[in-house]
Amino acid sequence: MRAMTDYRNTTLHVDYGVIKDNVRLFRERLSEAARVCAVVKANAYGHGDVAAAKAAVEGGASFLAVALAREGIRLREHDIAAPILILGSPEQSAAGGSVEEAVAYGLTQTVFHADHLFHIDKYAAEIGKVADVHIKVDTGMSRIGIPPHELHEFAELVASYSHIRLAGIFTHFAVSDELSAEDNTFTRGQFEAFMEAAEPIKRANPEIILHCCNSAAALRGIAGESFFPSALQDMARIGIAMYGAPPVPTALPLRQAMRWATRVTMVKDVYGGCSVSYGRTYKCDGDTRVATLPLGYADGYHRAMTGKAQVLIHGQRAPIIGRICMDQCMADVSHIEGVEIGDEAVLLGRQGDDEIRADEMGRWADTISYEVFCGVSSRVPRV
Ligand SMILES: Cc1ncc(COP(=O)(O)O)c(C=O)c1O
């Protein structure tokens, strides 16, 4: 069967070589002891899970992390053999379903309650396996995980099961991407609470992996900032930075892997005072050349960016004018020479000397780079 053509020419291009290079930068800057865990949950933040995971492994990642058992199983079914940590919680019942499959597929589960351990052990015993788990400690996210003072007892419970191996202990920082003194104090508090609870267990079992850094904390560790170098421990879980949107300033030359582009479908000259798009909220100041683009909020080009978004055409910035529609939007190209039907318009990524970065688009949409990457809808073909 012939691949279906997207008649609109609106496509999302992901450069997996860039992901590999970005991961390699972390591999080179971290100590030998600190593994790189590539976070490829949510379809690798919208970048394509299997290809991103393979690129990350080639770049030096020795661990992968997903949010759901289903995401890890997909990687296994595509012959990815690296250890895979499921960061999220199991199905409510903790019986059957995702827990059983995670054991069968050799996925490492995050654990923080006793029922879950019971079921993991049961399934692992049935198929004659020993299942790896990592204990999640909640030091300040108030999301999932046990409080630090319960870690010792919980680790003993884990050790009491013969078909479970305690392979790691971790926590997650809430404000490591915020640079104020107050936020740093909070993160330091999280780290110290984690280490106080986890270090004695590690001392008795040196093979256990301790990990707490996400992209922001790892970048600050690499930069030698404050206590962050010691927080790198045995592994750093790198998500957003490996896609090229570092959440804190960094000297690492990370590049954005995602490029989202389309092509002009119509160019027209309108007179001053003419309104553009629904609601007539935008009225042209003077004579204006309008280029129509074939994408809208159904593609993940947020309507909230109305009045703020820009695109790159002929390497120059053109503002989106009028409300963003479901399938189309309009750009003012009056100042750009010779725009024609079929010309490329870049929504995210580089054209010529300029680049629209996910952080910038996130600000237009009143959100963050993470949601920009994850938000490009499935009807946009991935190239
Ligand atoms: C537990 C955990 N670790 C690591 C990450 C990766 O974070 P980042 O993308 O900021 O590197 C996430 C992402 O949400 C997470 O939930």
Short mmCIF file of C-alpha atoms and ligand atoms in Angstrom, two decimals:
data_model
loop_
_atom_site.label_atom_id
_atom_site.label_comp_id
_atom_site.label_asym_id
_atom_site.label_seq_id
_atom_site.Cartn_x
_atom_site.Cartn_y
_atom_site.Cartn_z
CA MET A 1 0.00 0.00 0.00
CA ARG A 2 1.22 3.47 -0.83
CA ALA A 3 1.85 5.80 2.14
CA MET A 4 -0.90 8.37 2.39
CA THR A 5 0.11 11.81 1.21
CA ASP A 6 -0.61 14.72 3.49
CA TYR A 7 -1.95 17.11 0.87
CA ARG A 8 -1.36 20.02 3.22
CA ASN A 9 2.41 19.61 3.44
CA THR A 10 2.23 20.19 7.18
CA THR A 11 4.84 17.91 8.71
CA LEU A 12 6.81 17.32 11.86
CA HIS A 13 10.43 16.50 11.25
CA VAL A 14 12.52 14.95 14.03
CA ASP A 15 16.28 14.74 13.67
CA TYR A 16 17.26 11.66 15.69
CA GLY A 17 20.93 12.42 15.09
CA VAL A 18 20.39 15.54 17.19
CA ILE A 19 18.88 13.50 20.03
CA LYS A 20 21.85 11.15 19.87
CA ASP A 21 24.28 14.11 19.96
CA ASN A 22 22.45 15.72 22.86
CA VAL A 23 22.60 12.49 24.89
CA ARG A 24 26.27 12.13 24.02
CA LEU A 25 26.94 15.59 25.47
CA PHE A 26 25.53 14.39 28.79
CA ARG A 27 27.45 11.11 28.58
CA GLU A 28 30.70 12.99 28.05
CA ARG A 29 30.11 15.51 30.85
CA LEU A 30 28.87 13.11 33.53
CA SER A 31 31.25 10.92 35.52
CA GLU A 32 31.67 7.27 34.52
CA ALA A 33 29.60 6.26 37.53
CA ALA A 34 26.55 8.31 36.60
CA ARG A 35 24.35 6.55 34.05
CA VAL A 36 22.26 8.51 31.59
CA CYS A 37 18.61 7.49 31.76
CA ALA A 38 16.77 8.81 28.69
CA VAL A 39 13.19 9.70 29.52
CA VAL A 40 11.10 8.64 26.52
CA LYS A 41 7.63 8.67 28.05
CA ALA A 42 4.66 10.15 26.18
CA ASN A 43 6.01 9.04 22.81
CA ALA A 44 9.38 10.58 23.70
CA TYR A 45 7.75 13.94 24.43
CA GLY A 46 6.10 13.74 21.00
CA HIS A 47 9.31 12.87 19.14
CA GLY A 48 8.56 9.20 18.38
CA ASP A 49 9.36 6.74 21.16
CA VAL A 50 11.17 3.89 19.41
CA ALA A 51 13.44 6.00 17.21
CA ALA A 52 14.20 8.42 20.06
CA ALA A 53 14.98 5.55 22.44
CA LYS A 54 17.32 3.94 19.90
CA ALA A 55 19.05 7.27 19.27
CA ALA A 56 19.46 7.83 23.00
CA VAL A 57 21.00 4.39 23.49
CA GLU A 58 23.38 5.05 20.60
CA GLY A 59 24.30 8.34 22.24
CA GLY A 60 25.27 6.57 25.46
CA ALA A 61 22.08 6.20 27.50
CA SER A 62 22.19 2.94 29.44
CA PHE A 63 18.71 3.23 30.95
CA LEU A 64 15.33 4.34 29.58
CA ALA A 65 12.30 5.63 31.45
CA VAL A 66 8.63 5.64 30.48
CA ALA A 67 5.45 6.62 32.31
CA LEU A 68 3.31 3.55 31.55
CA ALA A 69 3.84 -0.18 31.23
CA ARG A 70 2.32 0.01 27.73
CA GLU A 71 5.02 2.45 26.67
CA GLY A 72 7.77 0.14 27.91
CA ILE A 73 6.21 -2.89 26.22
CA ARG A 74 6.19 -1.02 22.89
CA LEU A 75 9.94 -0.47 23.24
CA ARG A 76 10.54 -4.14 24.06
CA GLU A 77 8.45 -5.17 21.03
CA HIS A 78 10.82 -3.09 18.93
CA ASP A 79 13.82 -5.01 20.22
CA ILE A 80 15.04 -2.44 22.72
CA ALA A 81 16.89 -4.42 25.36
CA ALA A 82 18.11 -1.63 27.68
CA PRO A 83 16.70 -1.55 31.22
CA ILE A 84 13.41 0.38 31.22
CA LEU A 85 12.04 2.04 34.34
CA ILE A 86 8.29 2.71 34.56
CA LEU A 87 8.11 6.04 36.40
CA GLY A 88 4.36 5.99 37.00
CA SER A 89 2.12 4.02 39.31
CA PRO A 90 0.56 0.65 38.45
CA GLU A 91 -3.11 0.10 37.68
CA GLN A 92 -5.34 0.80 40.64
CA SER A 93 -5.90 -2.83 41.59
CA ALA A 94 -2.18 -3.66 41.28
CA ALA A 95 -3.35 -7.12 40.18
CA GLY A 96 -3.02 -8.47 36.64
CA GLY A 97 -2.87 -6.09 33.66
CA SER A 98 0.04 -3.74 33.66
CA VAL A 99 1.86 -5.30 36.64
CA GLU A 100 1.84 -8.79 35.18
CA GLU A 101 2.89 -7.54 31.75
CA ALA A 102 5.64 -5.37 33.18
CA VAL A 103 7.10 -8.43 34.91
CA ALA A 104 6.78 -10.55 31.78
CA TYR A 105 8.50 -7.93 29.62
CA GLY A 106 11.31 -7.38 32.11
CA LEU A 107 10.38 -3.78 32.90
CA THR A 108 11.58 -2.20 36.13
CA GLN A 109 8.62 -1.00 38.18
CA THR A 110 8.47 1.95 40.54
CA VAL A 111 7.13 0.79 43.90
CA PHE A 112 5.73 2.60 46.90
CA HIS A 113 3.03 0.40 48.36
CA ALA A 114 2.88 -3.09 49.76
CA ASP A 115 0.08 -4.54 47.57
CA HIS A 116 2.08 -3.80 44.49
CA LEU A 117 5.08 -5.74 45.84
CA PHE A 118 2.89 -8.73 46.63
CA HIS A 119 1.62 -8.90 43.03
CA ILE A 120 5.01 -8.35 41.43
CA ASP A 121 6.45 -11.21 43.49
CA LYS A 122 3.53 -13.47 42.64
CA TYR A 123 3.81 -12.94 38.87
CA ALA A 124 7.58 -13.15 38.89
CA ALA A 125 7.43 -16.44 40.84
CA GLU A 126 4.90 -17.84 38.34
CA ILE A 127 7.27 -17.34 35.43
CA GLY A 128 10.45 -18.08 37.36
CA LYS A 129 11.89 -14.56 37.18
CA VAL A 130 13.30 -12.04 39.60
CA ALA A 131 11.77 -8.61 38.90
CA ASP A 132 13.75 -5.40 39.42
CA VAL A 133 12.07 -2.53 41.24
CA HIS A 134 13.04 1.03 42.19
CA ILE A 135 11.52 2.57 45.32
CA LYS A 136 10.13 6.08 44.88
CA VAL A 137 10.67 8.44 47.80
CA ASP A 138 8.52 11.56 48.00
CA THR A 139 10.67 14.42 49.27
CA GLY A 140 8.58 17.35 48.13
CA MET A 141 6.48 16.69 45.03
CA SER A 142 3.58 15.23 47.02
CA ARG A 143 2.81 13.08 44.00
CA ILE A 144 3.81 9.42 44.36
CA GLY A 145 6.30 7.81 46.70
CA ILE A 146 6.78 6.96 50.34
CA PRO A 147 8.01 9.54 52.87
CA PRO A 148 11.73 9.30 53.63
CA HIS A 149 11.18 8.06 57.19
CA GLU A 150 9.39 4.96 55.85
CA LEU A 151 12.14 4.01 53.41
CA HIS A 152 14.10 1.74 55.71
CA GLU A 153 11.07 -0.38 56.63
CA PHE A 154 9.80 -0.48 53.03
CA ALA A 155 13.20 -1.57 51.72
CA GLU A 156 13.16 -4.43 54.25
CA LEU A 157 9.74 -5.44 52.99
CA VAL A 158 11.07 -5.47 49.42
CA ALA A 159 14.02 -7.60 50.54
CA SER A 160 11.64 -10.13 52.10
CA TYR A 161 10.34 -11.14 48.67
CA SER A 162 12.43 -13.74 46.91
CA HIS A 163 11.31 -12.81 43.37
CA ILE A 164 11.97 -9.10 43.68
CA ARG A 165 15.32 -7.34 43.57
CA LEU A 166 15.74 -3.83 44.91
CA ALA A 167 17.71 -2.26 42.07
CA GLY A 168 17.21 1.45 42.74
CA ILE A 169 15.87 4.21 44.97
CA PHE A 170 14.90 7.61 43.64
CA THR A 171 13.17 10.92 44.19
CA HIS A 172 12.06 13.77 41.95
CA PHE A 173 12.78 17.48 42.36
CA ALA A 174 9.93 19.97 42.23
CA VAL A 175 11.79 23.24 41.51
CA SER A 176 15.25 22.36 40.24
CA ASP A 177 14.54 24.51 37.16
CA GLU A 178 13.85 27.60 39.30
CA LEU A 179 16.90 29.66 40.15
CA SER A 180 15.83 31.68 43.20
CA ALA A 181 17.56 31.20 46.56
CA GLU A 182 14.31 29.99 48.09
CA ASP A 183 13.85 27.33 45.41
CA ASN A 184 17.47 26.20 45.76
CA THR A 185 16.94 25.78 49.49
CA PHE A 186 13.89 23.66 48.79
CA THR A 187 15.75 21.43 46.32
CA ARG A 188 18.68 21.06 48.69
CA GLY A 189 16.21 20.03 51.39
CA GLN A 190 14.74 17.39 49.07
CA PHE A 191 18.18 16.06 48.26
CA GLU A 192 19.33 15.92 51.88
CA ALA A 193 16.13 14.20 53.02
CA PHE A 194 16.58 11.65 50.23
CA MET A 195 20.23 10.95 51.01
CA GLU A 196 19.68 10.70 54.74
CA ALA A 197 17.16 7.92 54.13
CA ALA A 198 18.76 6.21 51.12
CA GLU A 199 22.49 6.36 51.86
CA PRO A 200 22.54 3.75 54.67
CA ILE A 201 20.72 1.31 52.38
CA LYS A 202 23.16 2.01 49.56
CA ARG A 203 26.11 1.53 51.91
CA ALA A 204 24.86 -1.94 52.79
CA ASN A 205 23.97 -2.74 49.14
CA PRO A 206 26.38 -0.85 46.85
CA GLU A 207 24.74 -2.23 43.68
CA ILE A 208 21.58 -0.19 44.33
CA ILE A 209 21.27 2.83 42.02
CA LEU A 210 20.38 6.15 43.66
CA HIS A 211 18.98 8.84 41.37
CA CYS A 212 17.26 12.18 41.77
CA CYS A 213 18.27 14.55 38.95
CA ASN A 214 16.10 15.56 36.02
CA SER A 215 17.43 17.68 33.12
CA ALA A 216 17.59 20.93 35.10
CA ALA A 217 19.35 19.42 38.12
CA ALA A 218 21.75 17.43 35.92
CA LEU A 219 22.70 20.53 33.91
CA ARG A 220 23.33 22.42 37.14
CA GLY A 221 25.38 19.48 38.41
CA ILE A 222 27.47 19.47 35.25
CA ALA A 223 27.95 23.24 35.65
CA GLY A 224 29.29 22.64 39.17
CA GLU A 225 26.59 24.73 40.79
CA SER A 226 26.11 24.56 44.56
CA PHE A 227 25.25 21.03 45.84
CA PHE A 228 24.03 19.81 42.42
CA PRO A 229 27.22 17.87 41.48
CA SER A 230 26.72 15.58 44.48
CA ALA A 231 23.05 15.12 43.53
CA LEU A 232 24.08 13.40 40.28
CA GLN A 233 24.70 10.17 42.22
CA ASP A 234 24.43 6.97 40.12
CA MET A 235 22.07 8.13 37.36
CA ALA A 236 20.45 11.25 35.86
CA ARG A 237 17.00 11.07 34.26
CA ILE A 238 17.22 13.32 31.23
CA GLY A 239 14.04 14.28 29.40
CA ILE A 240 13.46 17.76 28.01
CA ALA A 241 17.16 18.58 27.55
CA MET A 242 17.81 15.62 25.28
CA TYR A 243 15.14 16.98 22.93
CA GLY A 244 17.02 20.26 22.90
CA ALA A 245 15.02 22.50 25.22
CA PRO A 246 17.20 22.87 28.33
CA PRO A 247 15.09 24.26 31.18
CA VAL A 248 18.01 26.21 32.69
CA PRO A 249 20.84 28.18 31.08
CA THR A 250 23.67 25.85 30.03
CA ALA A 251 26.99 25.90 28.22
CA LEU A 252 26.18 22.54 26.59
CA PRO A 253 25.48 23.06 22.88
CA LEU A 254 22.16 21.20 22.95
CA ARG A 255 20.12 21.48 19.76
CA GLN A 256 16.36 21.25 19.24
CA ALA A 257 15.48 18.02 17.44
CA MET A 258 11.96 18.93 16.38
CA ARG A 259 11.10 21.02 13.34
CA TRP A 260 7.48 21.70 12.42
CA ALA A 261 6.79 23.22 9.05
CA THR A 262 4.06 23.81 6.49
CA ARG A 263 3.62 25.50 3.11
CA VAL A 264 1.69 28.61 2.13
CA THR A 265 -1.64 27.73 0.45
CA MET A 266 -2.74 31.23 -0.56
CA VAL A 267 -1.32 34.75 -0.80
CA LYS A 268 -3.60 37.75 -1.09
CA ASP A 269 -3.47 41.53 -0.81
CA VAL A 270 -6.11 43.12 1.37
CA TYR A 271 -6.87 46.78 2.05
CA GLY A 272 -6.41 48.72 5.25
CA GLY A 273 -9.28 48.12 7.69
CA CYS A 274 -9.97 44.64 6.31
CA SER A 275 -10.53 42.08 9.08
CA VAL A 276 -8.84 38.70 9.24
CA SER A 277 -10.33 35.46 10.61
CA TYR A 278 -13.19 34.67 13.02
CA GLY A 279 -14.58 37.30 15.31
CA ARG A 280 -12.96 40.10 13.24
CA THR A 281 -10.63 40.71 16.19
CA TYR A 282 -7.76 41.69 13.86
CA LYS A 283 -8.11 44.62 11.46
CA CYS A 284 -5.28 45.45 9.05
CA ASP A 285 -3.69 48.84 9.72
CA GLY A 286 -2.93 49.44 6.10
CA ASP A 287 -2.68 47.47 2.88
CA THR A 288 -1.50 44.02 3.89
CA ARG A 289 -0.24 40.89 2.17
CA VAL A 290 -1.74 37.86 3.88
CA ALA A 291 -0.37 34.31 3.57
CA THR A 292 -2.70 31.48 4.55
CA LEU A 293 -1.17 28.44 6.25
CA PRO A 294 -2.82 25.02 6.38
CA LEU A 295 -2.69 24.21 10.07
CA GLY A 296 -4.58 25.21 13.19
CA TYR A 297 -5.49 24.23 16.70
CA ALA A 298 -6.58 20.73 15.63
CA ASP A 299 -2.91 20.21 14.79
CA GLY A 300 -1.80 21.45 18.19
CA TYR A 301 -1.15 25.01 17.02
CA HIS A 302 -2.78 26.50 20.09
CA ARG A 303 -5.58 29.04 19.59
CA ALA A 304 -4.25 30.73 22.73
CA MET A 305 -1.26 31.93 20.65
CA THR A 306 -3.55 34.25 18.67
CA GLY A 307 -1.94 37.68 18.58
CA LYS A 308 1.45 36.34 19.72
CA ALA A 309 2.68 33.58 17.39
CA GLN A 310 5.17 34.12 14.61
CA VAL A 311 6.38 31.88 11.78
CA LEU A 312 9.53 31.94 9.69
CA ILE A 313 9.12 32.53 5.94
CA HIS A 314 12.17 33.22 3.74
CA GLY A 315 14.13 33.25 7.01
CA GLN A 316 12.13 36.20 8.38
CA ARG A 317 9.53 36.42 11.12
CA ALA A 318 5.92 36.86 10.06
CA PRO A 319 3.26 37.46 12.74
CA ILE A 320 0.14 35.31 12.78
CA ILE A 321 -2.79 37.70 12.46
CA GLY A 322 -6.41 37.09 13.49
CA ARG A 323 -7.66 34.09 15.39
CA ILE A 324 -6.03 30.72 14.79
CA CYS A 325 -8.72 28.49 13.24
CA MET A 326 -9.09 24.73 13.61
CA ASP A 327 -7.26 23.89 10.36
CA GLN A 328 -5.81 27.16 9.11
CA CYS A 329 -4.25 30.43 10.17
CA MET A 330 -2.99 33.58 8.49
CA ALA A 331 0.36 35.39 8.57
CA ASP A 332 1.19 39.00 7.66
CA VAL A 333 3.94 38.78 5.04
CA SER A 334 3.78 42.39 3.82
CA HIS A 335 7.42 42.99 4.77
CA ILE A 336 8.77 39.81 3.12
CA GLU A 337 9.73 39.96 -0.56
CA GLY A 338 8.09 37.60 -3.03
CA VAL A 339 6.12 35.16 -0.86
CA GLU A 340 4.32 32.64 -3.03
CA ILE A 341 2.03 29.66 -2.75
CA GLY A 342 4.11 26.62 -1.80
CA ASP A 343 6.75 28.57 0.15
CA GLU A 344 7.82 26.92 3.37
CA ALA A 345 6.68 28.39 6.69
CA VAL A 346 8.44 27.12 9.82
CA LEU A 347 6.35 27.06 12.98
CA LEU A 348 8.96 25.49 15.25
CA GLY A 349 12.63 25.07 14.48
CA ARG A 350 15.20 26.70 12.26
CA GLN A 351 14.95 28.45 8.90
CA GLY A 352 17.88 30.50 7.66
CA ASP A 353 19.59 32.24 10.56
CA ASP A 354 16.60 32.29 12.85
CA GLU A 355 14.99 29.63 15.01
CA ILE A 356 11.69 29.35 16.82
CA ARG A 357 12.35 27.42 19.98
CA ALA A 358 9.88 25.43 22.02
CA ASP A 359 10.30 27.76 25.02
CA GLU A 360 9.34 30.74 22.90
CA MET A 361 6.28 28.99 21.49
CA GLY A 362 5.43 27.90 25.02
CA ARG A 363 5.40 31.54 26.17
CA TRP A 364 3.04 32.48 23.32
CA ALA A 365 0.68 29.70 24.39
CA ASP A 366 1.11 30.41 28.10
CA THR A 367 2.60 26.97 28.64
CA ILE A 368 6.00 25.21 28.72
CA SER A 369 8.25 23.60 26.13
CA TYR A 370 7.19 20.14 27.37
CA GLU A 371 3.58 20.75 26.37
CA VAL A 372 4.59 22.28 23.04
CA PHE A 373 6.49 19.10 22.12
CA CYS A 374 3.79 16.75 23.39
CA GLY A 375 1.00 18.85 21.92
CA VAL A 376 1.59 18.49 18.17
CA SER A 377 -1.44 16.39 17.33
CA SER A 378 -1.37 12.95 15.77
CA ARG A 379 -2.82 14.16 12.48
CA VAL A 380 0.48 15.90 11.69
CA PRO A 381 2.59 13.33 9.82
CA ARG A 382 5.96 12.57 11.44
CA VAL A 383 8.83 12.55 8.96
C1 LIG B 1 10.11 11.14 37.66
C2 LIG B 1 10.65 11.91 36.52
N1 LIG B 1 11.97 11.91 36.29
C3 LIG B 1 12.51 12.59 35.28
C4 LIG B 1 11.73 13.34 34.41
C5 LIG B 1 12.39 14.11 33.30
O1 LIG B 1 12.28 15.48 33.55
P1 LIG B 1 12.91 16.53 32.50
O2 LIG B 1 12.13 16.35 31.24
O3 LIG B 1 12.66 17.85 33.14
O4 LIG B 1 14.33 16.18 32.34
C6 LIG B 1 10.35 13.37 34.61
C7 LIG B 1 9.54 14.18 33.72
O5 LIG B 1 8.47 14.63 33.98
C8 LIG B 1 9.79 12.64 35.69
O6 LIG B 1 8.48 12.65 35.93
#
